[in-house]
mmCIF file of N, CA and C in Angstrom:
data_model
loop_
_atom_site.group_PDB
_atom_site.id
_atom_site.type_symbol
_atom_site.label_atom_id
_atom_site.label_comp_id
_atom_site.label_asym_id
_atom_site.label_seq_id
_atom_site.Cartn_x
_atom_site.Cartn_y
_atom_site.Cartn_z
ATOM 1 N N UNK A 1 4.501 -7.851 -18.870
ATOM 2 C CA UNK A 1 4.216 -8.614 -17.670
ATOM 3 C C UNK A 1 2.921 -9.391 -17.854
ATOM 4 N N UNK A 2 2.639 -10.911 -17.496
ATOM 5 C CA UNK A 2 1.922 -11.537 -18.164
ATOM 6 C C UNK A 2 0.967 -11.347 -16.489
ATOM 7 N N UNK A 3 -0.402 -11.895 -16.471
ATOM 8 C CA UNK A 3 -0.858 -11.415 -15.295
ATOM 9 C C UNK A 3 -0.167 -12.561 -13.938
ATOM 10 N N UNK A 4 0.392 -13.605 -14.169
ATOM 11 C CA UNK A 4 0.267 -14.184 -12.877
ATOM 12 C C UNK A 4 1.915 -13.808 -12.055
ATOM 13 N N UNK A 5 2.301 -12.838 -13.182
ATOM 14 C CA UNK A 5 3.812 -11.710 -12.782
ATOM 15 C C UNK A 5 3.441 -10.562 -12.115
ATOM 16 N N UNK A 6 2.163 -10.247 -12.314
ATOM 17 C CA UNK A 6 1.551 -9.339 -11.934
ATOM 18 C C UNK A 6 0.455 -9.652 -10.619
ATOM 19 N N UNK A 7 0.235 -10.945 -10.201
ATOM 20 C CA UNK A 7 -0.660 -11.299 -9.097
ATOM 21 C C UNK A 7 0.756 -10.607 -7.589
ATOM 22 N N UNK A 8 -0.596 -10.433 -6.738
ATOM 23 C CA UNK A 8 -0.221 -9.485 -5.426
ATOM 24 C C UNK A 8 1.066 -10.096 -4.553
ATOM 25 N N UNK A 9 0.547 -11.346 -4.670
ATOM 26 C CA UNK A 9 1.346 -12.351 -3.723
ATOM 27 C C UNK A 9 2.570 -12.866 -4.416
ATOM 28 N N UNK A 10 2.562 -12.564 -5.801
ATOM 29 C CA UNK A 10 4.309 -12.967 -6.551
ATOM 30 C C UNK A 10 4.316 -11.395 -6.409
ATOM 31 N N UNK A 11 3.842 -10.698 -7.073
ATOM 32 C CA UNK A 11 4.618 -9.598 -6.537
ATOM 33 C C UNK A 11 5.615 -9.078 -5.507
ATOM 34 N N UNK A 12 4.944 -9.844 -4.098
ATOM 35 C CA UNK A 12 5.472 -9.465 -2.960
ATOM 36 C C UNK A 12 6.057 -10.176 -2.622
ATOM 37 N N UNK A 13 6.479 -11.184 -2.967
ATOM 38 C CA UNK A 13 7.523 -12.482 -3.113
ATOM 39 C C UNK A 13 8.889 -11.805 -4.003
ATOM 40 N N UNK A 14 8.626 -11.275 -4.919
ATOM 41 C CA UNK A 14 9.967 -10.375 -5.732
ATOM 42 C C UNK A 14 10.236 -9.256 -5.223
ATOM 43 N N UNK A 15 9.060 -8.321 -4.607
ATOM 44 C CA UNK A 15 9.726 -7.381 -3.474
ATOM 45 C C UNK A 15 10.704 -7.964 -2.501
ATOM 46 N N UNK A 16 10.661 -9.270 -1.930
ATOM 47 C CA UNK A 16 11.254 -9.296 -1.158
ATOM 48 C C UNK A 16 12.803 -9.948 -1.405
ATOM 49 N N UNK A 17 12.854 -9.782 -2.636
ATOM 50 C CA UNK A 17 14.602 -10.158 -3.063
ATOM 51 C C UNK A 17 14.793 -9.129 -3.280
ATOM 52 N N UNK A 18 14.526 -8.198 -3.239
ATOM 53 C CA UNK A 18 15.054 -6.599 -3.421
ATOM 54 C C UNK A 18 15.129 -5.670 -1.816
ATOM 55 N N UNK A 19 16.346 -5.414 -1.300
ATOM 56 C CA UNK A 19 16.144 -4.613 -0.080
ATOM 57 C C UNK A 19 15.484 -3.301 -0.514
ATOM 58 N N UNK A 20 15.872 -2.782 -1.204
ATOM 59 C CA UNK A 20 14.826 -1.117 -1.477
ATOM 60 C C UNK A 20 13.158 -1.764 -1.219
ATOM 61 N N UNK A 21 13.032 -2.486 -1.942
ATOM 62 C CA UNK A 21 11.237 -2.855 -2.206
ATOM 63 C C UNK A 21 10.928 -2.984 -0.707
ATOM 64 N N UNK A 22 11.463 -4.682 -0.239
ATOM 65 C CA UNK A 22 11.200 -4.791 1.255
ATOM 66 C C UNK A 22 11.446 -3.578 1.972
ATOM 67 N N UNK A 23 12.224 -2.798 2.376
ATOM 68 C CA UNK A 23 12.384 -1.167 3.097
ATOM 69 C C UNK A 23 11.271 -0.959 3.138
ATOM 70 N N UNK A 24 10.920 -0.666 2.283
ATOM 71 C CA UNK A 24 9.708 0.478 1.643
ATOM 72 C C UNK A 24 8.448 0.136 2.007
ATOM 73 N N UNK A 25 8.087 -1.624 1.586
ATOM 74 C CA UNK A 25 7.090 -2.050 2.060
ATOM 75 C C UNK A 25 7.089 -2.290 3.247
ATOM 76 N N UNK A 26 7.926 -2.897 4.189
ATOM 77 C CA UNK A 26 7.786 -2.930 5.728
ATOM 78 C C UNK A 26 7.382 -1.603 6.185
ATOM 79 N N UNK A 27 8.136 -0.741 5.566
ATOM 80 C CA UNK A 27 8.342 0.411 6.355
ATOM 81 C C UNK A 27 6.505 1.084 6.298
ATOM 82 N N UNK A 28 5.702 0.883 5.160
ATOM 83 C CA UNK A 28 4.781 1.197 5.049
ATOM 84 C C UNK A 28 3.739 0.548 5.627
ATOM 85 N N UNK A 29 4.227 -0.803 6.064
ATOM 86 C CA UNK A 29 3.034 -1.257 6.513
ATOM 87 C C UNK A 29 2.938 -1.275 7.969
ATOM 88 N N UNK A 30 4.124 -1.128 8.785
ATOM 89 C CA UNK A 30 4.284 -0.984 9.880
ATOM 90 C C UNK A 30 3.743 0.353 10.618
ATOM 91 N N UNK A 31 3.848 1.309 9.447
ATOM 92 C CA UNK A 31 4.056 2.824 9.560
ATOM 93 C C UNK A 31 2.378 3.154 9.573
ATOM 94 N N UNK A 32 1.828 2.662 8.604
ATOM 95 C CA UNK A 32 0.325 2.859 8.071
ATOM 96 C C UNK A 32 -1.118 1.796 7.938
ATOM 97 N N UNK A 33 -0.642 0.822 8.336
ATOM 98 C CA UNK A 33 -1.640 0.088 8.831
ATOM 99 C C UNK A 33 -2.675 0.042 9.767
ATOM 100 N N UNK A 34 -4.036 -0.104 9.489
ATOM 101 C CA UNK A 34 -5.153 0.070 9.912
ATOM 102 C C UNK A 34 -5.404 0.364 11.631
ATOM 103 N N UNK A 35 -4.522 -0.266 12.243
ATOM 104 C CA UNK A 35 -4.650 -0.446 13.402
ATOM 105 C C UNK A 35 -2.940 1.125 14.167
ATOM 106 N N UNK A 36 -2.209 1.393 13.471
ATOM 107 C CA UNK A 36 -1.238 2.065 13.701
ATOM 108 C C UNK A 36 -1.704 3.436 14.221
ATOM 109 N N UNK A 37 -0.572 3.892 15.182
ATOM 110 C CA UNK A 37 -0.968 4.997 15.910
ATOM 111 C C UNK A 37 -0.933 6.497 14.533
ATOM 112 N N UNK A 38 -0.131 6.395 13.894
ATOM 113 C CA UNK A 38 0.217 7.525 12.834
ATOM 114 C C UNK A 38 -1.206 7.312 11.875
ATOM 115 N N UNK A 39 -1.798 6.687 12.026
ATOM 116 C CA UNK A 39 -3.382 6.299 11.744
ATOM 117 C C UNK A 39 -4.152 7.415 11.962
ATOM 118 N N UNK A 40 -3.755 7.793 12.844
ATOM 119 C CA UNK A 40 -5.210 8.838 13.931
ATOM 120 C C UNK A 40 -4.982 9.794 13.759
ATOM 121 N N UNK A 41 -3.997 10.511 13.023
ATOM 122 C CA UNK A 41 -3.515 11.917 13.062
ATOM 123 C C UNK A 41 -3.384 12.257 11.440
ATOM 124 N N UNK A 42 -3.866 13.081 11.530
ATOM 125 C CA UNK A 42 -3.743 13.914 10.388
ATOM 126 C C UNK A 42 -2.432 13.870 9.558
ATOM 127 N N UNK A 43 -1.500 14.220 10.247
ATOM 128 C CA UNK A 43 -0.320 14.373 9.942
ATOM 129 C C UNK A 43 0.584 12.694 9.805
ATOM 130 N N UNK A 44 -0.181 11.374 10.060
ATOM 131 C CA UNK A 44 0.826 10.372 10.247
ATOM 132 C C UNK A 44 -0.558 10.116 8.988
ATOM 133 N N UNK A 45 -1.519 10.918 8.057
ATOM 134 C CA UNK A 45 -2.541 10.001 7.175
ATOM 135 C C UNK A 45 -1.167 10.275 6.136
ATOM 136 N N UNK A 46 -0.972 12.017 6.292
ATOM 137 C CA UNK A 46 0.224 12.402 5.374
ATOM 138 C C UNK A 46 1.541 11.826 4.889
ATOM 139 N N UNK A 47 1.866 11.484 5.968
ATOM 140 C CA UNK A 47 3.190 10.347 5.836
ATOM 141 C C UNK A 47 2.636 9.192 4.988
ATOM 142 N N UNK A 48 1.548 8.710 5.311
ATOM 143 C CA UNK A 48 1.529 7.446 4.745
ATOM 144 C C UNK A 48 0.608 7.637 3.462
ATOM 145 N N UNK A 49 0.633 8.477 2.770
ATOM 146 C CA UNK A 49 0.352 8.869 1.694
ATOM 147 C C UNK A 49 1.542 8.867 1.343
ATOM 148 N N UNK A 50 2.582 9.808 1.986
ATOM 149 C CA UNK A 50 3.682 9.940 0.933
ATOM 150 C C UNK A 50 4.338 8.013 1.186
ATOM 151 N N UNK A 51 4.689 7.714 1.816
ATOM 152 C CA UNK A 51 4.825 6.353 2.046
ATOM 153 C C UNK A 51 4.461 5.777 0.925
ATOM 154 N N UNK A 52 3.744 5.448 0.293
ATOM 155 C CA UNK A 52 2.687 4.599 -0.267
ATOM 156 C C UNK A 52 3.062 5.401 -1.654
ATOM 157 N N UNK A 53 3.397 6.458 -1.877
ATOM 158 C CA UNK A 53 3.439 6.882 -3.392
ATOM 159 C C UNK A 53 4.614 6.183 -3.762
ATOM 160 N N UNK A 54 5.917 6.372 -2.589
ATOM 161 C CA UNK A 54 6.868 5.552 -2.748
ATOM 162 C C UNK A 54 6.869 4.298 -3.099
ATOM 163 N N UNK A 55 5.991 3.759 -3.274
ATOM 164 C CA UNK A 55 5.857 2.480 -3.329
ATOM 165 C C UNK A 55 5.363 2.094 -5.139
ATOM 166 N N UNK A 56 5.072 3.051 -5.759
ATOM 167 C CA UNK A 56 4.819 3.391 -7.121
ATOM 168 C C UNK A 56 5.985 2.715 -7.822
ATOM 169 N N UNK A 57 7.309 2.677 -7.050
ATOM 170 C CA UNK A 57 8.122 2.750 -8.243
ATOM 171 C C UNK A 57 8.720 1.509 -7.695
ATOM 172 N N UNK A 58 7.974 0.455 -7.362
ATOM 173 C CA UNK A 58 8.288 -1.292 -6.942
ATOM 174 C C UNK A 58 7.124 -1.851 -8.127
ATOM 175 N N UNK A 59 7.437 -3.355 -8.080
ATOM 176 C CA UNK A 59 6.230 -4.209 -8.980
ATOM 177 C C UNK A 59 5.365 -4.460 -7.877
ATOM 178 N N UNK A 60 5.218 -4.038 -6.913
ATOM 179 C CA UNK A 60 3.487 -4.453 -5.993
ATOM 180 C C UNK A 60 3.030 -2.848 -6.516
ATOM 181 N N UNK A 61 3.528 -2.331 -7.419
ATOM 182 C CA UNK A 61 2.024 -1.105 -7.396
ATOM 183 C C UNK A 61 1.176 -1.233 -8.720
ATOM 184 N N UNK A 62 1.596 -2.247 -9.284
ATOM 185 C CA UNK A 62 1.042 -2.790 -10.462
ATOM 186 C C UNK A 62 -0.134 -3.884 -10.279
ATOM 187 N N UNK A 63 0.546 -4.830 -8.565
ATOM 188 C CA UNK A 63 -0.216 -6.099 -8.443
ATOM 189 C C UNK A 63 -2.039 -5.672 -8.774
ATOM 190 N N UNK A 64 -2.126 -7.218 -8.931
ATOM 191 C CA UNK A 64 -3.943 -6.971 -8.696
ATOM 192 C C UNK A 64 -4.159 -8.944 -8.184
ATOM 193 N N UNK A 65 -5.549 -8.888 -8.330
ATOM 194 C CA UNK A 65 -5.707 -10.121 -7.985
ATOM 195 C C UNK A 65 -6.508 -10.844 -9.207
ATOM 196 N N UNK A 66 -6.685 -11.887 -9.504
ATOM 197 C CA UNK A 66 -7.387 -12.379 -10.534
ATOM 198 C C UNK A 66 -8.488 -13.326 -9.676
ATOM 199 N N UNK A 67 -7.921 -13.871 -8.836
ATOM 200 C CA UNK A 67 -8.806 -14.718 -7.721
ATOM 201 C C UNK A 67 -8.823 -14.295 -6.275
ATOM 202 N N UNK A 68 -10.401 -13.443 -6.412
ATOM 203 C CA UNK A 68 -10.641 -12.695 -5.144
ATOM 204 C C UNK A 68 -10.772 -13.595 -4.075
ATOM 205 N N UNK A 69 -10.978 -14.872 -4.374
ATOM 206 C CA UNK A 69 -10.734 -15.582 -3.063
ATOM 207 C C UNK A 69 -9.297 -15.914 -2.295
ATOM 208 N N UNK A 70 -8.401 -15.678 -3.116
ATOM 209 C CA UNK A 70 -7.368 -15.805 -2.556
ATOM 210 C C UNK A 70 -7.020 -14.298 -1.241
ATOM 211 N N UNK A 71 -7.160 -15.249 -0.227
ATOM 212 C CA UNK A 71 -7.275 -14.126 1.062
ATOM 213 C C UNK A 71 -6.090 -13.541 0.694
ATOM 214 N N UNK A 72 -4.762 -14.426 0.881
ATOM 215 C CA UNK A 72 -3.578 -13.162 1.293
ATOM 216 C C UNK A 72 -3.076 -12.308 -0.344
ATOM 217 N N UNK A 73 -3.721 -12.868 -1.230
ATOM 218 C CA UNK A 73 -3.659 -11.480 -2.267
ATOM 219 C C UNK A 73 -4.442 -10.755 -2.422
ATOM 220 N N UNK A 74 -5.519 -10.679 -1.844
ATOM 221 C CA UNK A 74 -6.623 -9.683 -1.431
ATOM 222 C C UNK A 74 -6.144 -8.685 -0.266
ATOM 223 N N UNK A 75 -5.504 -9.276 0.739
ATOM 224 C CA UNK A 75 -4.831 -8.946 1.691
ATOM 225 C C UNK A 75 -3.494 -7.916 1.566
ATOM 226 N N UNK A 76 -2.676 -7.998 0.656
ATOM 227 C CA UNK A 76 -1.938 -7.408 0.255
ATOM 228 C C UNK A 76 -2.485 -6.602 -0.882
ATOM 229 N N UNK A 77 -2.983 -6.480 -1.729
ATOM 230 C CA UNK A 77 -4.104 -5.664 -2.699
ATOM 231 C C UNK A 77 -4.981 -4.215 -1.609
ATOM 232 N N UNK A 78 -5.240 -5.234 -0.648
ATOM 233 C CA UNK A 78 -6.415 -3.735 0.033
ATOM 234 C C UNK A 78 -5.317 -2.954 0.744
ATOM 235 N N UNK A 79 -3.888 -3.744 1.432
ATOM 236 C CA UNK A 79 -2.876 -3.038 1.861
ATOM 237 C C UNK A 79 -2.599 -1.332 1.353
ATOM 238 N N UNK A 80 -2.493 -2.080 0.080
ATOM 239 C CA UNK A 80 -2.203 -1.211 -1.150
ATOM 240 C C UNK A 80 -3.249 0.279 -1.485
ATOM 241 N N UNK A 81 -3.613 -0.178 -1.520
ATOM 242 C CA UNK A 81 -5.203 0.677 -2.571
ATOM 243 C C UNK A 81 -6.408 0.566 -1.894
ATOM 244 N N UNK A 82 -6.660 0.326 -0.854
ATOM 245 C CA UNK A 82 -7.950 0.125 0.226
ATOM 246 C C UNK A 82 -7.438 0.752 1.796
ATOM 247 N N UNK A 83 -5.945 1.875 2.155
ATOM 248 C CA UNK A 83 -6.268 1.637 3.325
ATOM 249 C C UNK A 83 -7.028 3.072 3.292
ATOM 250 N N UNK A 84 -7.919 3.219 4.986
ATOM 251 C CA UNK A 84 -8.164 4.146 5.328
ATOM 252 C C UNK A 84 -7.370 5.222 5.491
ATOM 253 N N UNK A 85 -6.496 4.887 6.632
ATOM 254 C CA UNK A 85 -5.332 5.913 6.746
ATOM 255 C C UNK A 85 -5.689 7.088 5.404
ATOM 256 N N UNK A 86 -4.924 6.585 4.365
ATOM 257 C CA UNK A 86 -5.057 6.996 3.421
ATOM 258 C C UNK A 86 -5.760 7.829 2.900
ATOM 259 N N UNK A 87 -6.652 7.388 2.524
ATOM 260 C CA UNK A 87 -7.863 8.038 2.197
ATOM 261 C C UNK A 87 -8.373 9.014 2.588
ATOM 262 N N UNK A 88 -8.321 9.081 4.096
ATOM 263 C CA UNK A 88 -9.127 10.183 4.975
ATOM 264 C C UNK A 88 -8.285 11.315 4.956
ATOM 265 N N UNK A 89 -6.456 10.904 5.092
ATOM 266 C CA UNK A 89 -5.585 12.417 4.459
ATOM 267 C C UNK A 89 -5.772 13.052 3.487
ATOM 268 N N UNK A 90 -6.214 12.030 2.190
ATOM 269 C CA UNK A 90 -6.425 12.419 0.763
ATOM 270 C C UNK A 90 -8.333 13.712 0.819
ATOM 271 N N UNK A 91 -8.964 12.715 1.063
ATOM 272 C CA UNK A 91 -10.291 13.483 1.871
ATOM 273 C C UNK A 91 -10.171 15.096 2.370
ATOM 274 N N UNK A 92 -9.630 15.331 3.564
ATOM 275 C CA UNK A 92 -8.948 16.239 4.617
ATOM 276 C C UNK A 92 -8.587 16.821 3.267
ATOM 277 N N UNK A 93 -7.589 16.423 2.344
ATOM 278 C CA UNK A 93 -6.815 17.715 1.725
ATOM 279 C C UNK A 93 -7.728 17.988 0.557
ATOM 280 N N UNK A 94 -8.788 17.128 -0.228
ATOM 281 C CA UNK A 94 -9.600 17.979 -1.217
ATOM 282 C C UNK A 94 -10.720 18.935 -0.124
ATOM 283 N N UNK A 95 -10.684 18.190 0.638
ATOM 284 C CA UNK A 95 -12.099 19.746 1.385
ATOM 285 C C UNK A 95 -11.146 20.800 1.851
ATOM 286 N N UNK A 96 -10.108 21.100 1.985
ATOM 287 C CA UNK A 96 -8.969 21.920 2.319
ATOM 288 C C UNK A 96 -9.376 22.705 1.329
ATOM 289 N N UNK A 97 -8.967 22.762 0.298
ATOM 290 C CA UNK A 97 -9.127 23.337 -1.053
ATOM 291 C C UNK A 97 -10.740 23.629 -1.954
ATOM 292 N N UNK A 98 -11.413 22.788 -0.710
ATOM 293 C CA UNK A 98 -13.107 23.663 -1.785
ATOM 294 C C UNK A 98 -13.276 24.562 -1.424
#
């Protein structure tokens, strides 16, 4: 994959000729986005962890950006690998375990 096969915004342009990919990604961003109620709960950070692993096995889990100015592939990039949601389940479950 040469990198501009690999930029965020073709990526998500070829997700979307694929119904599995689109599923997966709507379903995640609707589900786990910054502003979403399954946001606030512990249990909806979990979902969208597992959500989002699902998403491993599409070409947006490869994307990156080469030109950080480009808003909406930055935009789809932090989707990815920058949300909170996320993080704070991932967080929650290593202090679980110290």
């Amino acid at each position: 994959m040469d990198g501009k096969e690999s930029d965020c915004v073709t990526a998500a342009h070829i997700c979307q000729e694929s119904e599995h990919c689109t599923l997966l990604y709507e379903n995640f961003k609707k589900t786990c986005g910054r502003e979403s109620e399954q946001c606030k709960t512990l249990d909806g950070g979990y979902l969208c962890a597992a959500l989002r692993e699902s998403l491993k096995e599409t070409i947006l889990w490869n994307c990156h950006c080469n030109d950080p100015s480009k808003a909406e592939c930055t935009e789809i990039w932090k989707s990815l690998f920058e949300d909170i949601c996320i993080h704070d389940a991932q967080m929650n479950q290593v202090s679980a375990f110290s």
